[in-house]
XYZ file of N, CA and C in Angstrom:
690
model
N 10.094 3.182 -19.172
C 9.699 4.486 -19.521
C 9.806 6.451 -18.843
N 9.334 7.149 -18.833
C 9.970 8.634 -18.749
C 9.381 8.376 -17.048
N 9.947 9.444 -16.017
C 9.638 9.526 -14.834
C 7.599 9.802 -14.758
N 7.150 11.334 -15.905
C 6.267 11.491 -15.338
C 5.241 10.424 -15.730
N 5.925 9.102 -17.182
C 5.083 8.509 -17.186
C 4.618 6.972 -16.305
N 5.760 6.912 -15.591
C 5.870 6.263 -14.335
C 4.624 7.162 -12.930
N 4.729 8.166 -12.932
C 4.325 8.691 -11.589
C 2.988 8.471 -11.988
N 2.229 8.373 -12.867
C 1.049 8.932 -13.392
C 0.475 7.710 -13.911
N 1.466 5.649 -13.819
C 0.620 4.814 -14.194
C 1.150 3.718 -13.119
N 1.500 4.508 -11.807
C 1.797 3.239 -11.085
C 0.441 3.046 -10.633
N 0.003 2.566 -10.422
C -0.945 2.000 -9.746
C -1.348 1.278 -8.780
N -2.568 0.794 -8.052
C -3.043 -0.567 -7.368
C -2.398 -1.227 -7.695
N -2.575 -1.868 -8.065
C -2.942 -3.572 -8.636
C -3.253 -4.790 -8.317
N -4.178 -5.248 -8.374
C -4.643 -6.042 -7.613
C -5.571 -7.510 -8.972
N -5.998 -6.456 -9.302
C -6.620 -7.760 -10.467
C -5.447 -8.673 -11.512
N -4.793 -7.190 -11.947
C -4.038 -7.580 -13.044
C -2.880 -8.272 -12.318
N -2.573 -9.334 -11.835
C -1.008 -9.561 -10.649
C -1.440 -11.511 -11.366
N 0.213 -11.270 -11.706
C 0.133 -12.523 -12.997
C 0.894 -13.401 -12.087
N -0.003 -14.948 -10.388
C 1.027 -16.003 -10.411
C 1.996 -15.942 -10.761
N 1.536 -16.525 -11.997
C 2.122 -17.793 -12.601
C 4.063 -17.247 -12.968
N 4.220 -16.359 -13.086
C 5.923 -15.569 -13.280
C 6.415 -15.719 -12.094
N 7.512 -16.151 -12.087
C 7.667 -15.893 -10.201
C 8.828 -14.619 -10.191
N 9.267 -13.724 -9.093
C 10.044 -12.594 -9.566
C 11.013 -12.906 -9.028
N 11.724 -13.263 -9.959
C 13.606 -13.072 -9.940
C 13.900 -12.283 -7.963
N 14.985 -13.016 -7.417
C 15.722 -12.476 -6.128
C 16.289 -10.995 -7.042
N 17.131 -10.691 -7.979
C 17.445 -9.645 -8.016
C 16.968 -8.586 -8.599
N 15.991 -8.791 -9.155
C 14.733 -7.223 -9.412
C 14.526 -7.329 -7.725
N 13.947 -7.965 -6.890
C 13.606 -6.888 -5.349
C 15.029 -6.357 -5.718
N 16.286 -6.854 -5.786
C 16.608 -5.938 -5.022
C 16.958 -4.713 -5.567
N 16.996 -4.836 -6.336
C 16.877 -3.957 -7.535
C 15.983 -2.601 -7.268
N 14.770 -2.800 -6.644
C 13.915 -1.813 -6.479
C 14.266 -2.113 -5.106
N 14.727 -2.787 -4.115
C 14.769 -2.251 -3.336
C 16.446 -1.478 -2.866
N 17.255 -1.651 -3.524
C 17.908 -0.727 -3.573
C 18.009 0.589 -4.540
N 16.832 0.870 -5.255
C 16.466 1.852 -5.525
C 16.029 3.393 -4.414
N 15.213 2.201 -3.787
C 14.477 2.160 -2.701
C 14.675 3.367 -1.875
N 16.251 2.941 -1.439
C 16.163 3.564 -0.083
C 17.179 4.705 -0.303
N 17.556 5.180 -1.992
C 17.524 6.400 -2.287
C 17.088 7.550 -1.370
N 15.720 7.209 -1.355
C 14.419 8.157 -1.202
C 15.540 9.357 0.658
N 14.751 9.733 0.364
C 14.771 10.806 1.788
C 14.892 10.715 3.521
N 15.963 10.603 4.079
C 15.562 9.861 5.463
C 15.774 10.678 6.340
N 15.409 10.998 7.240
C 15.106 11.763 8.698
C 16.671 11.941 9.382
N 17.348 13.144 9.171
C 18.522 13.337 9.848
C 19.405 12.050 9.438
N 19.040 11.420 8.398
C 20.456 10.513 7.549
C 20.584 9.236 8.166
N 19.117 9.383 8.636
C 19.510 7.488 9.390
C 18.373 6.531 8.127
N 18.577 5.823 7.595
C 17.248 4.870 6.929
C 16.906 3.768 7.928
N 15.685 4.024 8.628
C 15.347 3.836 8.673
C 14.425 2.700 8.374
N 14.197 2.425 6.886
C 13.088 1.176 6.364
C 14.098 -0.271 6.403
N 13.042 -1.260 6.950
C 13.208 -2.066 5.976
C 12.286 -3.056 5.386
N 12.739 -3.638 5.076
C 11.492 -4.312 4.031
C 11.513 -6.613 4.099
N 10.695 -6.563 4.686
C 10.778 -7.679 4.640
C 9.715 -8.629 3.555
N 10.551 -9.049 2.917
C 10.488 -9.701 1.563
C 10.050 -11.666 2.205
N 8.684 -11.540 2.055
C 8.519 -12.857 2.408
C 7.915 -13.644 1.098
N 8.374 -15.075 0.976
C 8.951 -15.788 0.227
C 8.696 -17.378 -0.153
N 8.766 -17.783 1.256
C 9.143 -19.447 1.382
C 6.928 -19.563 1.656
N 7.262 -20.236 1.382
C 5.212 -20.463 0.433
C 4.603 -20.698 2.149
N 4.963 -21.285 2.733
C 4.123 -21.688 4.173
C 4.033 -19.971 4.982
N 5.615 -19.213 4.721
C 5.283 -17.876 5.834
C 4.161 -16.865 4.913
N 4.402 -16.961 3.713
C 3.482 -16.545 3.321
C 1.872 -16.435 2.635
N 1.417 -18.018 3.230
C 0.184 -18.345 3.347
C 0.062 -18.210 4.278
N -0.003 -17.584 5.116
C -0.029 -17.896 6.955
C -0.334 -16.060 6.965
N 0.992 -15.267 6.480
C 0.491 -13.967 6.661
C -0.772 -13.293 5.559
N -1.362 -14.396 4.314
C -2.029 -14.156 3.412
C -3.538 -14.456 4.442
N -3.496 -15.549 5.049
C -4.457 -16.037 5.638
C -4.994 -14.709 6.998
N -4.107 -14.400 7.474
C -3.928 -13.328 8.543
C -4.868 -12.176 7.665
N -4.225 -11.416 6.651
C -4.838 -10.413 5.725
C -5.966 -11.186 5.333
N -6.746 -11.826 5.136
C -8.143 -12.330 4.257
C -8.999 -12.697 6.020
N -8.468 -12.820 6.970
C -9.771 -12.971 8.018
C -9.597 -11.047 8.729
N -8.803 -10.157 8.551
C -9.381 -9.237 9.103
C -10.266 -8.635 7.147
N -10.059 -8.949 6.286
C -10.654 -8.433 5.320
C -11.673 -8.809 5.561
N -11.770 -10.068 5.529
C -13.056 -11.546 5.582
C -14.702 -10.986 6.928
N -13.907 -10.883 7.620
C -14.679 -10.989 8.764
C -14.911 -9.560 9.788
N -14.379 -8.428 8.863
C -14.275 -6.865 9.777
C -14.241 -6.037 8.510
N -13.558 -6.322 7.611
C -13.976 -5.252 7.217
C -14.570 -5.158 5.821
N -14.711 -6.068 5.096
C -15.396 -5.987 4.230
C -16.920 -5.458 4.852
N -17.315 -6.534 5.810
C -19.043 -5.679 6.207
C -18.484 -4.013 7.236
N -17.610 -3.596 6.879
C -18.410 -2.303 7.580
C -18.000 -1.447 6.877
N -18.677 -0.084 7.816
C -18.594 1.402 6.818
C -17.617 1.884 5.841
N -16.193 1.029 6.288
C -15.658 2.336 5.484
C -15.155 0.561 4.782
N -15.596 0.286 4.302
C -15.355 -0.921 3.338
C -15.236 -0.072 1.262
N -14.897 -0.047 1.016
C -14.143 0.725 -0.454
C -15.034 1.127 -0.884
N -16.078 0.041 -0.856
C -17.668 -0.255 -2.098
C -18.158 0.826 -1.233
N -18.309 0.738 -0.568
C -19.154 1.220 0.396
C -18.202 3.570 0.069
N -18.022 3.687 -0.278
C -17.777 4.713 0.073
C -18.308 5.375 -0.837
N -18.623 7.469 -0.429
C -20.194 7.705 -0.541
C -19.348 8.680 -1.966
N -19.628 8.627 -3.169
C -18.841 9.048 -3.953
C -20.365 10.873 -4.092
N -19.855 11.745 -4.658
C -20.554 12.732 -5.346
C -21.238 12.767 -6.689
N -21.216 12.167 -7.066
C -21.872 11.858 -8.881
C -21.321 10.322 -9.495
N -22.113 9.948 -10.402
C -22.833 8.932 -10.573
C -21.556 7.577 -10.809
N -20.635 8.699 -11.458
C -19.500 7.943 -11.921
C -18.397 7.485 -11.602
N -18.653 8.451 -9.898
C -17.274 7.739 -9.095
C -18.256 6.700 -7.890
N -19.726 6.660 -8.329
C -19.943 5.601 -7.799
C -19.592 4.075 -8.210
N -19.593 4.140 -9.288
C -19.416 3.121 -9.991
C -17.556 3.362 -9.796
N -17.081 4.038 -9.982
C -15.716 3.395 -10.232
C -15.341 2.639 -8.481
N -16.238 3.481 -7.751
C -16.121 2.884 -6.638
C -16.338 1.570 -6.639
N -18.043 0.962 -6.678
C -18.313 -0.664 -7.255
C -17.168 -1.090 -7.838
N -15.902 -0.864 -8.705
C -15.052 -1.274 -9.476
C -14.370 -1.589 -8.369
N -13.569 -0.519 -7.598
C -13.027 -0.408 -6.632
C -13.112 -1.479 -5.756
N -14.273 -1.642 -4.981
C -14.390 -2.837 -4.642
C -14.270 -3.854 -4.434
N -14.325 -4.313 -6.313
C -14.806 -5.598 -6.566
C -13.200 -5.682 -6.796
N -11.893 -5.569 -7.363
C -10.587 -5.147 -7.036
C -9.810 -5.534 -6.271
N -10.674 -4.869 -4.585
C -10.027 -4.739 -3.467
C -10.059 -6.038 -3.066
N -11.285 -6.759 -3.788
C -11.955 -8.457 -3.230
C -11.010 -9.316 -3.940
N -10.247 -8.771 -4.685
C -9.772 -9.810 -5.667
C -8.544 -9.958 -5.103
N -7.126 -8.655 -4.340
C -6.722 -8.787 -3.959
C -6.591 -9.660 -2.745
N -7.588 -9.994 -1.969
C -7.284 -10.801 -0.925
C -7.063 -11.812 -1.779
N -7.702 -12.155 -2.851
C -7.424 -13.726 -2.924
C -6.220 -13.601 -4.153
N -5.710 -13.048 -4.164
C -4.520 -12.941 -4.908
C -3.635 -12.739 -3.655
N -3.701 -11.944 -2.973
C -2.572 -12.564 -1.979
C -1.814 -13.794 -1.857
N -2.629 -14.615 -1.653
C -2.693 -16.157 -1.420
C -2.210 -16.906 -3.320
N -2.051 -16.879 -4.138
C -1.710 -17.087 -4.686
C -0.156 -16.324 -6.231
N 0.678 -14.593 -5.148
C 2.286 -13.741 -5.370
C 2.620 -15.121 -5.575
N 3.760 -15.376 -5.679
C 5.234 -15.850 -4.864
C 6.165 -14.495 -3.998
N 5.555 -13.297 -3.643
C 6.761 -12.243 -3.286
C 4.850 -11.590 -2.389
N 5.046 -10.835 -0.922
C 4.383 -10.517 -0.019
C 5.718 -9.701 0.637
N 6.021 -8.265 0.354
C 6.589 -7.180 0.744
C 6.117 -6.524 2.144
N 7.084 -6.353 3.009
C 6.119 -5.749 4.373
C 6.958 -4.958 4.576
N 6.691 -3.613 4.466
C 7.577 -2.612 4.983
C 7.578 -1.677 6.194
N 8.782 -2.116 6.766
C 9.541 -1.427 8.458
C 9.601 -0.268 8.570
N 9.131 0.661 9.845
C 9.989 1.653 10.092
C 11.186 0.503 11.618
N 12.272 1.176 11.712
C 13.628 0.423 12.878
C 13.847 1.002 13.342
N 13.263 1.151 14.732
C 14.521 1.950 15.651
C 12.095 2.326 17.126
N 11.228 2.172 17.209
C 9.839 3.198 16.870
C 9.504 2.156 16.919
N 8.329 2.574 17.991
C 7.064 2.151 17.608
C 6.037 3.599 18.268
N 5.380 3.344 17.022
C 5.040 5.063 17.486
C 3.131 5.046 17.299
N 2.725 4.163 18.688
C 1.896 4.068 19.290
C 1.204 5.167 19.537
N 0.431 6.395 20.068
C 0.515 7.240 20.718
C 1.167 8.635 21.064
N 1.877 8.118 19.615
C 3.153 9.771 19.702
C 2.913 10.926 18.988
N 3.490 12.323 19.434
C 2.786 12.874 19.230
C 2.601 12.811 17.644
N 1.543 13.930 16.797
C 1.574 13.335 15.681
C 2.799 14.433 13.965
N 3.587 15.641 15.116
C 4.636 16.108 14.385
C 6.294 14.297 14.541
N 5.968 13.496 15.395
C 7.147 12.050 15.767
C 6.234 11.464 14.464
N 5.306 11.615 14.720
C 4.827 10.477 13.556
C 5.441 10.581 12.225
N 4.911 11.809 12.033
C 5.065 12.636 10.292
C 6.415 12.666 10.208
N 7.493 13.022 11.613
C 9.044 12.411 10.693
C 9.830 10.999 10.983
N 9.529 10.086 11.656
C 9.314 8.772 11.341
C 8.309 8.654 10.345
N 7.684 8.625 9.348
C 6.865 7.500 8.700
C 7.194 8.134 7.428
N 7.368 10.006 7.683
C 8.561 10.032 7.304
C 9.608 10.377 6.111
N 10.739 8.889 6.283
C 11.383 8.146 6.657
C 11.362 7.208 5.876
N 10.315 6.585 5.739
C 9.481 5.483 5.396
C 9.073 5.643 3.956
N 7.594 6.093 4.156
C 6.577 5.849 2.986
C 7.735 6.861 1.624
N 8.333 7.933 1.789
C 9.143 7.696 0.316
C 9.461 6.456 0.341
N 10.226 5.688 0.591
C 10.862 4.423 0.157
C 10.199 3.544 -0.532
N 9.232 3.872 0.785
C 7.812 2.498 -0.249
C 7.637 3.087 -1.850
N 7.415 3.725 -1.658
C 6.737 4.561 -3.413
C 7.591 4.249 -4.448
N 9.189 4.798 -3.782
C 9.996 4.420 -4.868
C 10.316 3.088 -5.586
N 9.279 2.287 -4.283
C 10.484 0.968 -4.853
C 9.001 0.486 -5.251
N 8.071 1.160 -5.494
C 7.097 0.297 -5.525
C 6.512 0.987 -7.939
N 7.245 2.622 -7.558
C 7.732 3.342 -9.081
C 8.656 2.339 -10.038
N 9.918 2.042 -8.772
C 10.965 1.332 -9.702
C 10.929 -0.172 -9.907
N 9.705 -0.835 -9.341
C 8.898 -2.183 -9.575
C 8.077 -1.885 -10.818
N 7.519 -1.091 -10.724
C 5.801 -0.839 -11.838
C 7.687 -0.621 -13.178
N 8.811 -0.398 -13.508
C 9.745 0.888 -14.053
C 9.880 -1.086 -14.993
N 9.732 -2.061 -14.160
C 9.930 -3.154 -14.307
C 8.994 -4.362 -14.645
N 8.378 -3.746 -14.589
C 6.878 -4.479 -15.145
C 6.543 -5.657 -14.148
N 6.754 -4.561 -13.219
C 6.305 -5.566 -11.583
C 4.613 -5.000 -11.271
N 4.130 -5.190 -10.626
C 2.955 -4.698 -9.884
C 2.991 -4.466 -8.152
N 2.384 -3.680 -7.897
C 2.457 -3.131 -6.342
C 0.652 -2.634 -5.943
N 0.410 -3.188 -5.078
C -0.021 -2.445 -4.332
C -0.398 -2.350 -2.622
N -0.762 -0.997 -2.027
C 0.137 -0.196 -0.983
C -1.215 -0.734 -0.169
N -1.174 -1.579 0.773
C -2.602 -2.469 1.626
C -2.063 -1.630 3.124
N -2.464 -2.030 3.922
C -2.414 -1.448 5.251
C -3.331 -2.831 6.917
N -4.378 -3.508 5.451
C -5.018 -4.225 6.083
C -4.190 -5.254 7.644
N -3.112 -5.632 7.303
C -3.189 -7.360 7.359
C -2.184 -6.244 9.205
N -2.672 -5.075 9.200
C -2.064 -4.057 10.695
C -2.832 -4.498 11.745
N -3.835 -4.783 12.155
C -5.235 -5.431 12.271
C -4.669 -6.282 13.360
N -3.305 -7.253 12.618
C -3.087 -8.595 13.384
C -1.809 -8.375 13.303
N -1.036 -7.062 13.500
C 0.273 -6.352 13.003
C 0.939 -7.845 13.708
N 0.943 -7.939 15.520
C 1.106 -8.671 16.517
C 2.322 -10.319 15.588
N 0.295 -10.488 15.663
C 0.497 -12.000 14.551
C 1.586 -12.742 13.869
N 1.933 -10.558 13.012
C 2.497 -11.321 11.932
C 4.235 -10.846 12.143
N 4.758 -10.425 13.107
C 5.760 -9.925 13.883
C 5.971 -11.114 13.816
N 5.072 -11.806 15.536
C 5.724 -13.108 16.080
C 5.684 -13.945 14.511
N 5.127 -14.560 12.845
C 5.360 -14.923 11.768
C 6.761 -15.217 11.562
N 6.951 -13.899 11.505
C 8.177 -13.011 10.611
C 9.188 -12.814 11.722
N 9.390 -13.297 12.920
C 10.285 -12.445 13.773
C 10.496 -11.001 13.589
N 9.655 -10.549 13.295
C 10.010 -8.459 13.134
C 10.196 -8.299 15.077
N 10.404 -7.976 15.641
C 10.785 -7.367 16.933
C 8.896 -6.320 16.934
N 8.731 -6.658 17.758
C 6.513 -5.857 17.954
C 7.491 -4.691 18.545
N 8.137 -4.727 19.437
C 8.158 -3.468 20.104
C 9.567 -2.333 19.952
N 10.304 -2.402 18.898
C 10.846 -1.687 18.571
C 11.190 -1.821 16.574
N 10.182 -2.423 16.288
C 10.273 -2.327 15.003
C 8.600 -2.304 14.236
N 7.875 -1.191 14.060
C 6.909 -0.617 13.315
C 6.117 -0.947 11.943
N 5.797 -2.681 11.420
C 4.719 -2.190 10.423
C 4.669 -1.101 9.949
N 4.604 -0.285 7.966
C 3.729 0.449 7.857
C 2.888 0.155 6.564
N 3.067 -0.806 5.643
C 2.379 -0.917 5.495
C 2.663 -2.642 4.221
N 1.705 -3.384 3.589
C 2.396 -4.577 2.472
C 1.826 -4.614 1.830
N 2.703 -4.978 0.746
C 2.285 -5.538 -0.808
C 2.618 -6.648 -1.263
N 1.983 -6.980 -2.185
C 2.269 -7.974 -2.775
C 3.088 -7.324 -4.458
N 4.211 -8.691 -4.926
C 4.876 -7.836 -6.035
C 4.428 -8.817 -6.864
N 4.430 -8.626 -7.692
C 4.341 -9.369 -9.238
C 4.688 -8.889 -9.886
N 4.710 -9.620 -11.609
C 4.794 -9.053 -12.770
C 3.024 -9.248 -13.159
N 2.290 -8.276 -13.975
C 1.018 -7.744 -14.532
C 0.746 -8.123 -15.720
N -0.255 -8.859 -15.588
C -0.992 -9.042 -16.921
C -1.582 -7.883 -17.544
N -0.421 -7.328 -18.689
C -0.317 -6.057 -19.579
C 0.658 -5.650 -18.647
N 0.909 -4.553 -19.350
C 1.470 -2.869 -19.032
C 0.561 -1.941 -18.876
N -0.134 -1.836 -19.794
C -1.281 -0.468 -20.191
C -1.829 -0.004 -19.079
N -1.087 0.853 -18.402
C -2.091 1.028 -16.707
C -1.974 3.076 -16.569
N -4.172 3.276 -16.534
C -3.849 4.584 -17.249
C -3.915 5.232 -15.625
N -3.717 6.832 -15.455
C -3.456 7.586 -14.902
C -5.160 8.152 -14.363
N -5.750 7.460 -13.152
C -6.871 6.742 -12.321
C -7.103 8.662 -11.885
N -8.891 8.502 -11.447
C -9.118 9.244 -11.892
C -9.428 10.483 -10.309
N -8.996 11.432 -10.573
C -8.127 12.319 -9.121
C -8.326 13.587 -9.689
N -8.765 14.518 -8.088
C -9.166 15.732 -8.103
C -8.206 16.552 -9.329
N -8.625 17.700 -9.974
C -7.270 18.493 -10.879
C -7.158 19.490 -9.494
N -5.448 19.480 -10.497
C -5.018 20.587 -9.040
C -5.357 21.942 -8.311
N -6.198 22.194 -9.141
C -7.377 24.112 -8.638
C -7.751 23.164 -7.968
N -8.523 22.392 -7.972
C -8.928 21.521 -6.354
C -8.624 21.287 -5.143
N -6.967 21.422 -4.962
C -6.267 20.827 -4.278
C -4.649 21.480 -4.074
N -5.103 23.268 -4.441
C -4.072 23.952 -4.448
C -3.994 24.939 -4.181
N -3.985 25.735 -3.018
C -3.684 26.873 -2.080
C -3.021 27.458 -2.491
N -3.200 28.877 -2.068
C -2.667 29.548 -2.522
C -2.468 30.126 -1.084
N -1.064 30.548 -0.087
C -0.825 31.486 0.740
C -1.590 31.034 1.868
N -3.711 30.709 1.942
C -3.863 30.728 2.844
C -5.120 29.229 2.458
N -5.323 28.095 3.587
C -6.524 27.495 2.997
C -7.871 28.525 2.789
N -8.343 27.506 1.402
C -8.872 28.171 0.854
C -10.594 26.943 1.383
N -11.683 27.800 2.355
C -12.433 26.772 2.381
C -14.026 26.607 2.069
N -13.700 27.911 0.995
C -14.728 26.903 -0.482
C -14.236 25.969 -1.023
N -13.291 25.417 -1.024
C -12.659 24.336 -2.093
C -13.143 23.013 -2.492
N -13.317 21.846 -2.046
C -13.683 21.026 -2.054
C -13.146 20.099 -1.722
N -13.898 18.803 -0.436
C -13.266 18.364 0.728
C -13.967 17.111 0.626
N -12.974 16.406 1.118
C -12.978 14.784 0.548
C -13.596 14.171 2.057
N -15.218 13.427 2.735
C -15.757 13.035 3.386
C -14.785 12.949 5.228
N -15.084 13.431 5.874
C -14.221 13.423 7.663
C -14.213 11.874 7.706
N -12.998 11.953 8.745
C -12.536 10.709 8.681
C -13.626 10.517 10.520
N -13.757 8.802 10.328
C -14.745 8.784 11.523
C -14.248 7.662 11.934
N -13.854 7.772 13.353
C -13.947 5.166 14.558
C -12.286 5.423 13.771
N -11.014 6.605 14.015
C -10.273 5.844 13.943
C -10.533 4.839 14.965
N -9.566 4.388 15.507
C -8.857 3.346 16.681
C -7.240 3.413 17.076
N -7.862 4.084 18.104
C -6.381 4.682 19.081
C -5.706 3.863 20.425
N -5.119 3.986 20.364
C -4.415 2.606 21.369
C -2.601 2.815 22.380
């Protein structure tokens, strides 16, 4: 597929992950090789990928994810199925996405590959905004590049940070040095049932594009409240 198609159709795949087809290790390497071509702050590549394929370890990670999802997140106001939107079509889409998120909780126990992306060399707990933006800016593009590479190879991914509520336990489980390596996100990596994904419902460019100055009259997303700091 061409680049525009990959950018427009790389979706968060939850219900269409196919656990019956193991992902070859060579495909994982190809995706990571391309991911590491992403920008890196100060030309220092700090992105690391922990690929969890051992069934016992993968199951333990999935169990921690499920515990957070089922016992904390799903009953919270922030649950994706409860996010308020302005129109009926959007509300239907949110409910559908909620069911999809529920499916991911189950799918993590079935797929043969889970990938955890990490920032190597720093923890950002309480760091200044510019430091967080700079260091995470060297990891997030690499993860997205990996997801695009996966899409081009018939593989599905889904960016989630749910497990970070139990990050230290995941670190201990996978021997990730917690004091100097920060986990950034987790994704399943699996073949998909079909490859025909469509662009998502998103705001048009003119709603999010401001020329020279912020446009206070433009539509705004809901404010984020209740952030956890530590």
